[in-house]
Each structure stands twice: as C-alpha cells, then as structure tokens.
Short mmCIF file of C-alpha atoms in Angstrom, two decimals:
data_model
loop_
_atom_site.label_atom_id
_atom_site.label_comp_id
_atom_site.label_asym_id
_atom_site.label_seq_id
_atom_site.Cartn_x
_atom_site.Cartn_y
_atom_site.Cartn_z
CA UNK A 1 102.58 125.71 119.08
CA UNK A 2 103.39 123.07 116.49
CA UNK A 3 103.91 124.38 113.00
CA UNK A 4 102.28 122.01 110.57
CA UNK A 5 103.42 121.86 106.97
CA UNK A 6 101.37 123.40 104.23
CA UNK A 7 100.68 120.57 101.89
CA UNK A 8 100.15 121.89 98.42
CA UNK A 9 100.75 119.63 95.51
CA UNK A 10 99.78 120.45 91.96
CA UNK A 11 101.93 117.61 90.77
CA UNK A 12 99.43 114.81 91.18
CA UNK A 13 95.75 114.47 90.64
CA UNK A 14 92.99 113.95 93.11
CA UNK A 15 90.69 110.97 93.28
CA UNK A 16 88.02 112.85 91.34
CA UNK A 17 90.53 113.56 88.60
CA UNK A 18 91.33 109.88 88.52
CA UNK A 19 87.68 108.92 88.22
CA UNK A 20 87.08 111.47 85.47
CA UNK A 21 90.12 110.36 83.55
CA UNK A 22 89.18 106.73 83.74
CA UNK A 23 85.73 107.46 82.38
CA UNK A 24 87.04 109.65 79.60
CA UNK A 25 89.77 107.30 78.47
CA UNK A 26 88.13 103.99 79.35
CA UNK A 27 91.33 102.70 80.90
CA UNK A 28 91.67 99.43 82.74
CA UNK A 29 91.75 100.85 86.22
CA UNK A 30 88.03 101.65 86.01
CA UNK A 31 87.34 98.30 87.60
CA UNK A 32 89.49 99.20 90.53
CA UNK A 33 87.49 102.38 90.92
CA UNK A 34 84.11 100.75 90.62
CA UNK A 35 85.06 98.06 93.12
CA UNK A 36 86.30 100.55 95.66
CA UNK A 37 84.06 100.46 98.72
CA UNK A 38 82.09 103.60 99.46
CA UNK A 39 83.91 104.09 102.74
CA UNK A 40 87.20 104.25 100.87
CA UNK A 41 85.81 106.73 98.37
CA UNK A 42 84.53 108.89 101.18
CA UNK A 43 87.84 108.77 102.94
CA UNK A 44 89.73 109.55 99.78
CA UNK A 45 87.50 112.50 99.08
CA UNK A 46 88.50 113.97 102.38
CA UNK A 47 91.54 114.75 100.33
CA UNK A 48 94.78 115.87 101.75
CA UNK A 49 95.05 113.60 104.78
CA UNK A 50 94.89 110.52 102.63
CA UNK A 51 97.03 112.00 99.88
CA UNK A 52 99.60 113.02 102.47
CA UNK A 53 99.55 109.57 104.05
CA UNK A 54 100.01 107.96 100.65
CA UNK A 55 102.94 110.21 99.74
CA UNK A 56 104.57 109.55 103.10
CA UNK A 57 104.09 105.81 102.58
CA UNK A 58 105.83 106.07 99.22
CA UNK A 59 108.56 108.23 100.73
CA UNK A 60 109.32 106.23 103.86
CA UNK A 61 106.66 104.21 105.67
CA UNK B 1 84.98 85.64 127.71
CA UNK B 2 84.16 89.34 127.50
CA UNK B 3 86.72 90.58 124.99
CA UNK B 4 85.95 94.25 125.63
CA UNK B 5 86.84 93.74 129.29
CA UNK B 6 89.92 91.74 128.37
CA UNK B 7 91.02 94.52 126.04
CA UNK B 8 90.41 97.15 128.71
CA UNK B 9 92.30 95.13 131.34
CA UNK B 10 95.29 94.78 129.05
CA UNK B 11 95.33 98.47 128.20
CA UNK B 12 95.10 99.28 131.92
CA UNK B 13 98.07 96.97 132.61
CA UNK B 14 100.10 98.53 129.79
CA UNK B 15 99.23 102.05 130.89
CA UNK B 16 100.32 101.28 134.44
CA UNK B 17 103.68 100.00 133.21
CA UNK B 18 104.14 103.00 130.91
CA UNK B 19 103.33 105.34 133.80
CA UNK B 20 105.79 103.56 136.14
CA UNK B 21 102.96 102.33 138.36
CA UNK B 22 102.55 98.88 139.88
CA UNK B 23 100.89 96.34 137.59
CA UNK B 24 98.80 93.31 138.45
CA UNK B 25 101.12 91.31 136.18
CA UNK B 26 104.13 92.24 134.06
CA UNK B 27 102.76 93.00 130.57
CA UNK B 28 104.12 91.34 127.41
CA UNK B 29 104.55 93.01 124.03
CA UNK B 30 106.12 91.89 120.75
CA UNK B 31 106.63 93.19 117.23
CA UNK B 32 105.47 89.97 115.64
CA UNK B 33 105.46 91.25 112.04
CA UNK B 34 105.96 88.63 109.30
CA UNK B 35 106.68 85.88 111.85
CA UNK B 36 102.95 85.84 112.49
CA UNK B 37 102.54 84.64 108.91
CA UNK B 38 105.31 82.03 109.15
CA UNK B 39 103.75 80.71 112.34
CA UNK B 40 100.48 80.33 110.44
CA UNK B 41 102.10 78.51 107.50
CA UNK B 42 102.15 81.55 105.24
CA UNK B 43 104.93 83.28 103.34
CA UNK B 44 105.55 87.01 103.25
CA UNK B 45 103.98 87.08 99.79
CA UNK B 46 100.80 85.67 101.29
CA UNK B 47 100.48 88.26 104.02
CA UNK B 48 101.88 91.21 102.05
CA UNK B 49 99.42 90.73 99.17
CA UNK B 50 96.31 89.17 100.69
CA UNK B 51 94.37 91.09 103.35
CA UNK B 52 92.51 87.99 104.56
CA UNK B 53 95.73 86.02 105.04
CA UNK B 54 97.30 88.90 106.92
CA UNK B 55 94.30 89.11 109.21
CA UNK B 56 94.17 85.33 109.65
CA UNK B 57 97.83 85.23 110.67
CA UNK B 58 97.44 87.93 113.29
CA UNK B 59 94.28 86.30 114.61
CA UNK B 60 96.12 83.00 114.81
CA UNK B 61 98.85 84.64 116.88
CA UNK B 62 96.34 86.38 119.14
CA UNK B 63 94.59 83.09 119.78
CA UNK B 64 97.77 81.12 120.43
CA UNK B 65 99.76 83.55 122.59
CA UNK B 66 98.50 85.50 125.59
CA UNK B 67 100.21 88.83 124.91
CA UNK B 68 99.09 92.22 126.25
CA UNK B 69 99.88 93.99 122.99
CA UNK B 70 101.54 93.47 119.64
CA UNK B 71 102.88 95.87 117.05
CA UNK B 72 100.80 96.72 114.03
CA UNK B 73 101.80 94.95 110.82
CA UNK B 74 103.60 98.04 109.50
CA UNK B 75 106.56 95.94 108.43
CA UNK B 76 104.34 93.85 106.19
CA UNK B 77 104.87 96.28 103.33
CA UNK B 78 101.97 96.15 100.94
CA UNK B 79 103.48 94.53 97.82
CA UNK B 80 100.71 95.55 95.37
CA UNK B 81 101.54 99.24 95.87
CA UNK B 82 105.19 98.69 95.05
CA UNK B 83 104.39 96.35 92.21
CA UNK B 84 101.92 98.79 90.59
CA UNK B 85 104.50 101.57 90.75
CA UNK B 86 107.35 99.42 89.46
CA UNK B 87 109.45 99.73 92.59
CA UNK B 88 112.20 97.26 93.34
CA UNK B 89 113.33 99.10 96.48
CA UNK B 90 111.57 96.47 98.58
CA UNK B 91 112.20 92.87 97.62
CA UNK B 92 109.69 90.15 98.43
CA UNK B 93 111.16 87.14 96.59
CA UNK B 94 114.42 85.93 95.07
CA UNK B 95 115.39 85.46 91.40
CA UNK B 96 113.68 82.06 91.39
CA UNK B 97 110.44 83.53 92.66
CA UNK B 98 110.72 82.02 96.14
CA UNK B 99 109.59 84.43 98.85
CA UNK B 100 112.15 85.83 101.26
CA UNK B 101 111.80 85.15 104.96
CA UNK B 102 111.25 88.86 105.55
CA UNK B 103 110.72 91.91 103.34
CA UNK B 104 114.13 93.14 102.18
CA UNK B 105 114.86 96.85 101.91
CA UNK B 106 117.48 97.37 99.23
CA UNK B 107 119.23 100.57 100.24
CA UNK B 108 119.63 103.01 97.38
CA UNK B 109 120.76 106.53 96.65
CA UNK B 110 117.81 108.50 95.25
CA UNK B 111 119.30 111.96 95.62
CA UNK B 112 122.63 113.59 94.77
CA UNK B 113 124.55 115.70 97.28
CA UNK B 114 124.27 118.66 94.89
CA UNK B 115 120.49 118.58 95.41
CA UNK B 116 120.51 119.54 99.08
CA UNK B 117 119.60 123.19 98.30
CA UNK B 118 116.55 122.04 96.34
CA UNK B 119 115.45 119.71 99.16
CA UNK B 120 115.96 122.43 101.75
CA UNK B 121 114.07 125.07 99.73
CA UNK B 122 110.89 122.99 99.31
CA UNK B 123 111.08 119.45 100.72
CA UNK B 124 107.55 118.42 99.78
CA UNK B 125 108.03 119.55 96.21
CA UNK B 126 111.36 117.75 96.07
CA UNK B 127 109.75 114.56 97.35
CA UNK B 128 106.87 114.61 94.88
CA UNK B 129 108.73 115.86 91.82
CA UNK B 130 112.19 114.34 92.21
CA UNK B 131 112.37 111.60 94.81
CA UNK B 132 109.23 109.59 94.06
CA UNK B 133 109.77 109.38 90.27
CA UNK B 134 113.24 108.01 90.99
CA UNK B 135 111.99 105.47 93.49
CA UNK B 136 108.99 104.44 91.40
CA UNK B 137 109.56 104.00 87.63
CA UNK B 138 105.80 104.16 86.93
CA UNK B 139 105.86 107.75 88.17
CA UNK B 140 108.69 108.60 85.80
CA UNK B 141 106.65 108.44 82.59
CA UNK B 142 104.92 111.20 80.59
CA UNK B 143 101.50 112.49 81.56
CA UNK B 144 98.75 111.38 81.63
CA UNK B 145 100.17 107.94 82.40
CA UNK B 146 102.08 109.25 85.39
CA UNK B 147 99.02 110.60 87.17
CA UNK B 148 97.08 107.49 86.30
CA UNK B 149 99.81 105.29 87.75
CA UNK B 150 99.92 107.48 90.82
CA UNK B 151 96.18 107.07 91.27
CA UNK B 152 96.40 103.30 90.81
CA UNK B 153 98.95 103.19 93.57
CA UNK B 154 96.72 105.42 95.69
CA UNK B 155 93.80 103.05 95.37
CA UNK B 156 96.00 100.11 96.38
CA UNK B 157 97.34 102.10 99.31
CA UNK B 158 93.83 102.93 100.44
CA UNK B 159 92.88 99.29 99.97
CA UNK B 160 95.80 98.35 102.21
CA UNK B 161 94.76 100.79 104.92
CA UNK B 162 91.02 100.08 104.95
CA UNK B 163 90.90 96.43 103.90
CA UNK B 164 94.08 95.02 105.43
CA UNK B 165 95.78 97.13 108.11
CA UNK B 166 92.81 98.54 110.00
CA UNK B 167 90.64 95.39 109.82
CA UNK B 168 93.56 93.26 111.06
CA UNK B 169 94.21 95.57 114.00
CA UNK B 170 90.50 95.78 114.83
CA UNK B 171 89.96 92.03 114.51
CA UNK B 172 92.60 91.03 117.09
CA UNK B 173 91.07 93.56 119.48
CA UNK B 174 87.49 92.51 118.93
CA UNK B 175 87.98 88.74 118.77
CA UNK B 176 90.78 88.27 121.32
CA UNK B 177 90.90 91.51 123.31
CA UNK B 178 94.45 92.15 122.10
CA UNK B 179 95.50 95.82 121.76
CA UNK B 180 97.82 97.15 119.04
CA UNK B 181 100.69 99.04 120.63
CA UNK B 182 100.89 101.91 118.11
CA UNK B 183 98.51 103.59 115.69
CA UNK B 184 100.83 105.96 113.84
CA UNK B 185 104.49 106.29 113.07
CA UNK B 186 107.19 108.44 111.62
CA UNK B 187 110.97 108.62 111.34
CA UNK B 188 113.52 111.19 112.39
CA UNK B 189 114.70 113.43 109.53
CA UNK B 190 118.24 112.06 109.34
CA UNK B 191 116.96 108.48 109.36
CA UNK B 192 114.66 109.26 106.43
CA UNK B 193 117.54 110.80 104.50
CA UNK B 194 119.65 107.77 105.33
CA UNK B 195 117.07 105.14 104.48
CA UNK B 196 115.31 106.64 101.47
CA UNK B 197 117.14 109.69 100.10
CA UNK B 198 120.92 109.33 100.19
CA UNK B 199 121.61 105.81 101.43
CA UNK B 200 123.67 104.83 104.46
CA UNK B 201 127.17 105.27 103.04
CA UNK B 202 126.43 108.67 101.51
CA UNK B 203 124.67 110.13 104.52
CA UNK B 204 127.55 109.17 106.81
CA UNK B 205 129.93 111.04 104.50
CA UNK B 206 127.48 113.94 104.13
CA UNK B 207 127.52 114.55 107.87
CA UNK B 208 131.21 115.48 107.38
CA UNK B 209 131.34 116.93 103.88
CA UNK B 210 127.97 118.69 103.76
CA UNK B 211 127.29 119.08 107.47
CA UNK B 212 125.52 122.46 107.34
CA UNK B 213 123.25 121.34 104.51
CA UNK B 214 122.41 118.06 106.25
CA UNK B 215 121.37 119.97 109.36
CA UNK B 216 119.29 122.37 107.27
CA UNK B 217 117.68 119.45 105.43
CA UNK B 218 116.75 117.89 108.78
CA UNK B 219 115.08 121.16 109.73
CA UNK B 220 113.28 121.37 106.37
CA UNK B 221 111.91 117.83 106.58
CA UNK B 222 110.95 118.13 110.23
CA UNK B 223 107.40 119.59 109.88
CA UNK B 224 106.42 116.98 107.31
CA UNK B 225 107.62 114.12 109.49
CA UNK B 226 105.97 115.57 112.58
CA UNK B 227 102.69 115.73 110.67
CA UNK B 228 103.17 112.06 109.82
CA UNK B 229 103.59 111.31 113.52
CA UNK B 230 100.55 113.03 114.96
CA UNK B 231 98.39 113.63 111.88
CA UNK B 232 94.75 113.74 112.82
CA UNK B 233 95.06 111.14 115.60
CA UNK B 234 93.35 111.79 118.89
CA UNK B 235 95.58 113.18 121.67
CA UNK B 236 95.99 110.04 123.75
CA UNK B 237 99.07 108.42 125.29
CA UNK B 238 98.04 104.94 124.13
CA UNK B 239 98.33 103.63 121.45
CA UNK B 240 101.77 105.09 120.86
CA UNK B 241 103.60 106.81 117.99
CA UNK B 242 106.12 104.36 116.54
CA UNK B 243 109.54 105.81 115.64
CA UNK B 244 112.32 103.46 114.52
CA UNK B 245 115.78 104.96 115.11
CA UNK B 246 118.35 103.66 112.66
CA UNK B 247 121.47 105.74 112.23
CA UNK B 248 122.32 107.25 115.66
CA UNK B 249 124.44 104.40 116.98
CA UNK B 250 126.64 104.65 113.89
CA UNK B 251 127.45 108.26 114.83
CA UNK B 252 129.87 109.48 117.44
CA UNK B 253 128.33 111.54 120.21
CA UNK B 254 129.61 114.83 118.75
CA UNK B 255 127.94 114.21 115.40
CA UNK B 256 124.85 112.93 117.18
CA UNK B 257 124.66 116.10 119.26
CA UNK B 258 125.09 118.48 116.35
CA UNK B 259 123.29 116.74 113.51
CA UNK B 260 120.74 114.28 114.89
CA UNK B 261 119.74 115.42 118.34
CA UNK B 262 118.20 118.88 117.60
CA UNK B 263 115.31 117.55 115.48
CA UNK B 264 115.17 114.34 117.56
CA UNK B 265 114.60 116.29 120.76
CA UNK B 266 112.06 118.63 119.16
CA UNK B 267 110.15 115.71 117.63
CA UNK B 268 109.90 113.97 121.00
CA UNK B 269 108.76 117.12 122.80
CA UNK B 270 106.27 118.14 120.08
CA UNK B 271 104.69 114.67 120.04
CA UNK B 272 104.35 114.74 123.83
CA UNK B 273 102.93 118.26 123.73
CA UNK B 274 100.39 116.98 121.23
CA UNK B 275 99.21 114.55 123.92
CA UNK B 276 100.85 111.45 122.51
CA UNK B 277 103.57 109.03 123.61
CA UNK B 278 106.64 108.37 121.41
CA UNK B 279 107.61 104.71 121.12
CA UNK B 280 111.28 104.59 120.16
CA UNK B 281 112.62 101.47 118.47
CA UNK B 282 116.24 101.93 119.54
CA UNK B 283 118.44 99.87 117.27
CA UNK B 284 122.04 99.26 118.31
CA UNK B 285 123.78 100.10 121.58
CA UNK B 286 122.43 103.35 123.05
CA UNK B 287 124.54 103.35 126.21
CA UNK B 288 126.84 106.18 124.98
CA UNK B 289 123.84 108.45 124.38
CA UNK B 290 122.17 108.14 127.79
CA UNK B 291 123.07 111.67 128.92
CA UNK B 292 121.12 113.18 126.02
CA UNK B 293 117.93 111.64 127.36
CA UNK B 294 118.22 113.75 130.49
CA UNK B 295 117.06 116.67 128.33
CA UNK B 296 113.81 114.89 127.43
CA UNK B 297 110.53 114.90 129.41
CA UNK B 298 110.53 112.26 132.13
CA UNK B 299 108.33 109.18 131.92
CA UNK B 300 106.48 110.21 128.74
CA UNK B 301 108.43 108.00 126.35
CA UNK B 302 108.70 104.26 125.84
CA UNK B 303 111.69 102.62 124.18
CA UNK B 304 112.49 99.16 122.89
CA UNK B 305 116.22 98.49 123.28
CA UNK B 306 118.07 96.13 121.02
CA UNK B 307 121.11 96.06 123.29
CA UNK B 308 121.00 93.07 125.59
CA UNK B 309 122.32 94.46 128.90
CA UNK B 310 118.91 95.44 130.17
CA UNK B 311 120.05 95.91 133.73
CA UNK B 312 122.45 98.62 132.55
CA UNK B 313 119.76 100.10 130.33
CA UNK B 314 117.37 100.34 133.26
CA UNK B 315 120.05 102.04 135.33
CA UNK B 316 120.99 104.51 132.56
CA UNK B 317 117.59 105.25 131.02
CA UNK B 318 115.01 103.94 133.46
CA UNK B 319 114.36 107.24 135.20
CA UNK B 320 113.40 108.85 131.87
CA UNK B 321 111.74 106.31 129.62
CA UNK B 322 109.75 103.13 130.11
CA UNK B 323 111.56 100.12 128.68
CA UNK B 324 110.41 97.25 126.50
CA UNK B 325 112.59 94.21 126.04
CA UNK B 326 114.70 91.69 127.85
CA UNK B 327 114.45 88.50 125.82
CA UNK B 328 116.77 88.27 122.80
CA UNK B 329 115.14 86.46 119.89
CA UNK B 330 118.32 84.40 119.53
CA UNK B 331 117.77 82.92 123.00
CA UNK B 332 114.05 82.53 122.45
CA UNK B 333 114.75 80.45 119.37
CA UNK B 334 117.85 78.46 120.27
CA UNK B 335 117.87 78.06 124.07
CA UNK B 336 116.20 75.13 125.78
CA UNK B 337 112.80 75.57 127.38
CA UNK B 338 114.38 75.44 130.85
CA UNK B 339 116.88 78.12 129.85
CA UNK B 340 114.27 80.56 128.53
CA UNK B 341 112.12 80.05 131.63
CA UNK B 342 115.13 80.74 133.84
CA UNK B 343 116.03 83.84 131.78
CA UNK B 344 112.44 85.08 132.02
CA UNK B 345 112.43 84.78 135.82
CA UNK B 346 115.78 86.55 136.12
CA UNK B 347 114.54 89.37 133.93
CA UNK B 348 111.44 89.82 136.04
CA UNK B 349 113.54 89.90 139.21
CA UNK B 350 115.89 92.51 137.75
CA UNK B 351 113.54 94.69 135.72
CA UNK B 352 110.20 94.70 137.54
CA UNK B 353 111.14 96.68 140.67
CA UNK B 354 110.14 100.33 140.24
CA UNK B 355 107.88 99.71 137.26
CA UNK B 356 108.36 101.24 133.82
CA UNK B 357 109.01 97.92 132.13
CA UNK B 358 107.15 95.77 129.61
CA UNK B 359 108.45 92.28 128.97
CA UNK B 360 109.53 92.16 125.35
CA UNK B 361 112.06 91.12 122.79
CA UNK B 362 115.08 92.76 121.22
CA UNK B 363 113.99 92.89 117.59
CA UNK B 364 111.06 92.68 115.22
CA UNK B 365 110.06 89.12 114.41
CA UNK B 366 110.60 88.59 110.70
CA UNK B 367 111.92 85.13 109.81
CA UNK B 368 110.41 81.79 110.70
CA UNK B 369 113.39 81.07 112.97
CA UNK B 370 113.06 84.33 114.90
CA UNK B 371 110.97 82.56 117.51
CA UNK B 372 110.45 79.01 118.72
CA UNK B 373 106.71 78.71 119.35
CA UNK B 374 107.10 76.13 122.14
CA UNK B 375 109.65 78.27 123.95
CA UNK B 376 107.46 81.31 123.45
CA UNK B 377 104.52 79.58 125.12
CA UNK B 378 106.74 78.67 128.06
CA UNK B 379 107.93 82.29 128.33
CA UNK B 380 104.39 83.66 128.26
CA UNK B 381 103.23 81.16 130.88
CA UNK B 382 106.18 82.11 133.10
CA UNK B 383 105.42 85.82 132.84
CA UNK B 384 101.75 85.13 133.60
CA UNK B 385 102.63 83.24 136.76
CA UNK B 386 105.99 84.49 138.02
CA UNK B 387 105.23 88.08 136.92
CA UNK B 388 102.09 88.48 139.04
CA UNK B 389 102.30 91.21 141.65
CA UNK B 390 105.92 92.06 140.82
#
C-alpha cells in the first residue's frame, strides 16, 4: 500500500482567496482572473491537486 | 489518413517494444524539446512564453518527421511563471537580451546543511515556508503581497498546463497521430536535493559529512515525490512516468547503495505497483550500477541511456529494462548522411534481436545544432525500411 503525503498548507491562499482579494483591493491581477477560462477555474477549484502540482513545479519540475 | 488509427498503431508498436515482443517495425522516439522550436525558426523565448508558438513548433516536427513518439515539452520551462515570481534560477537569455539555445539551469544552494532536521521533520512545510521564498523573491515579501504573487504565479502555471502543455500534446496526437511518451514525471529524492535544495557540490559533500541526515531527508521527501509521479493519473503502462536521474553516476557504488538506491528502488516498485511504467533518463555511464537493477521488477521499466556502448548496455541491462537510444546527437549532427545511415543499420542489427528496444538518441534535443534535419530524415527513412520485421 502506497502511503501518500498529507498535503496541508496554511501558508498560501486558495484560488477563491485570490479572487476575493483581487476584488477587495482592486489589484492589477483582476484581469488575469477574469480572462481565465472556465475550465481552468474549475480545475483550480478542485484544489489540492493543482496546488500540489504548482508547488512541485516551483520546487523541481 | 485516419489519425486515430495511426496513433493506435504507433502505441501498439511502442507497447510491443516495451513488452519485449516482436514489432512490425522498430519504433523511434526522441526528446525533441527546444530543438523543435529551433527547427521551426523560433527561439526558446518564443516557445517558452507563447503557447501557440510552442504548439506550432511541435506540430511542425510531427509533420516533418515520422516518429512513433516524442517527449512532452517539459523542458520548455514556462518563463512567465519564473518571471512573475522573480526567479533567476532558470535563465532564458544573456545579458544582451539574446535568447540562449536552451533553457539554462543555474545551480544554486537554497538550503543550509544545518537545516536538515527541519526538512526531515516536515518536508512540505520546509518547501513552502523556506525553500520557495528563497528561490522566488516575489514570495519573500510581506503579506498580502506574497500570497498575491503566489496566486499570480499559480494562474500562469495553470495557463501553462491548460493552454500550452496539454493542447500541444493533444494537437500532435490529433493532427498527426503522434503519441507523447510520458504524461507525468518526478525526480528521485537525492536528485531533487542536488538540483534544487543544496546544489551539486554541497550534496556530494553532504553524503560524507551528513550522511545519516541525507538518507533521512531522502526518506522524508519520498512520499511527496511519489505523489508527483503517480498523482491522479490512470493506472496504465503507457504513457510513462518520466524520471531524470542526475547524480548517481557521480557516486561510487557504495554511496549509491547506501544513500541513493533505497528510495530509488522503492520509487520504481511503487510506481509499477500503481500500474505505471517508470521511464528513466539515465545520464552518464551506468555500467557500474548494472547489478543493482537485478533487484528491480523485470521488463516493467524503460530507460534512455546516455552512454554510447549500447551493445554493452543491452547485455548488462537488457534482461531487466527496455532500452531507448543508440544514435548520439553528435553523430546525427556532424556525420555524413551515409555515415548515419550505416550507423542506423548497425544499431538495428545489434539491438533489435530479442525486442525491448526503441530507436532513440542519447540526449534531449536542446540547441539548434543538436540535430541535422537532413540527416534525421535519412535516419527515420532507414528505420522505416531497414527496421521492418526485425
């Protein structure tokens, strides 16, 4: 049986946090959010898989 | 032409080779990487920043060369992510702004030896809280800017995956029936620590000065890197799980056995038990390590060897892993057409008997002079004719 890691990160925000923050602060990245295709938003909202993939990409490849 | 059938025929041919069965024709595979851009008149900046140019370059290759599979453009690091996060770890152009021939990884030390206990105690926390802010200056600023920068990078990463990487891989399959050889990847723990945590010089010394901690760090990082390998991918033996192996051939066999091999062996076995096939990119000369492969499952692994003595490699490894390779890029680029045709025929004569071989090349194709297109066409044509029924 493969033991998978428990991915728990309180360090960084989720996509929803990002969206909320952009709206509250009116920062420049709003455009990036609004132009993001729905499929990407849906994928991102699946949460940890994408976050994990992103962190692994930043860590190694 | 029915591209679905062409795709299926190529996968069938590759699967037969990987399973050591007889093939209708010797299959051909290459890690064409940024050379695909050069061959299409584009720089690395073009294909590492522009999804359409990346896709166009891979489509151009698929149209021009009759391969059975190519590697995914993993090596075309997505420059906008690194740019948004202020990273200079990967270099795309020189001080005058001219693009490099290939993406340059500038090796760095992002972790002190005194931090091994922290890494071992909670590797994911160490990565997110210590390593990434050091690698990416935009993540080393006060909140809320840090989280905002992180999210900007995330959007660019997602853009890369869904607008560049996946569409490129799908397009070559749909338009030219060309499969992508791998659909996920990871690295072995010690290679990750070498490449991205401690740097090459430090990790070599650490294996002597901090041996116990290095071994424990490999164990700590292992579950995270295994998850990167198999993730939520379907349990299928093709496409493969790409694993570049960097540091082993710089280690003596004693260090390899004690430090590298335990997590290496477990990673291979766990990936296979998950229903997937490891694809090892074996840099350097692996001849001294052949006996270790006897401990691995037979005929469930595929390996690309950089070392040129393929006849010896087949003898030493061929009962355990399927081999990719045979044609050094140096010869492909600098030999005459007659010479590369002759080399191709000799390789087929030597490597084809018994199966378990895919015609390939010794390295990833990065620079414009990594392959001579005319010679490459002659090689492909030779494999397609001389390699039938072998």
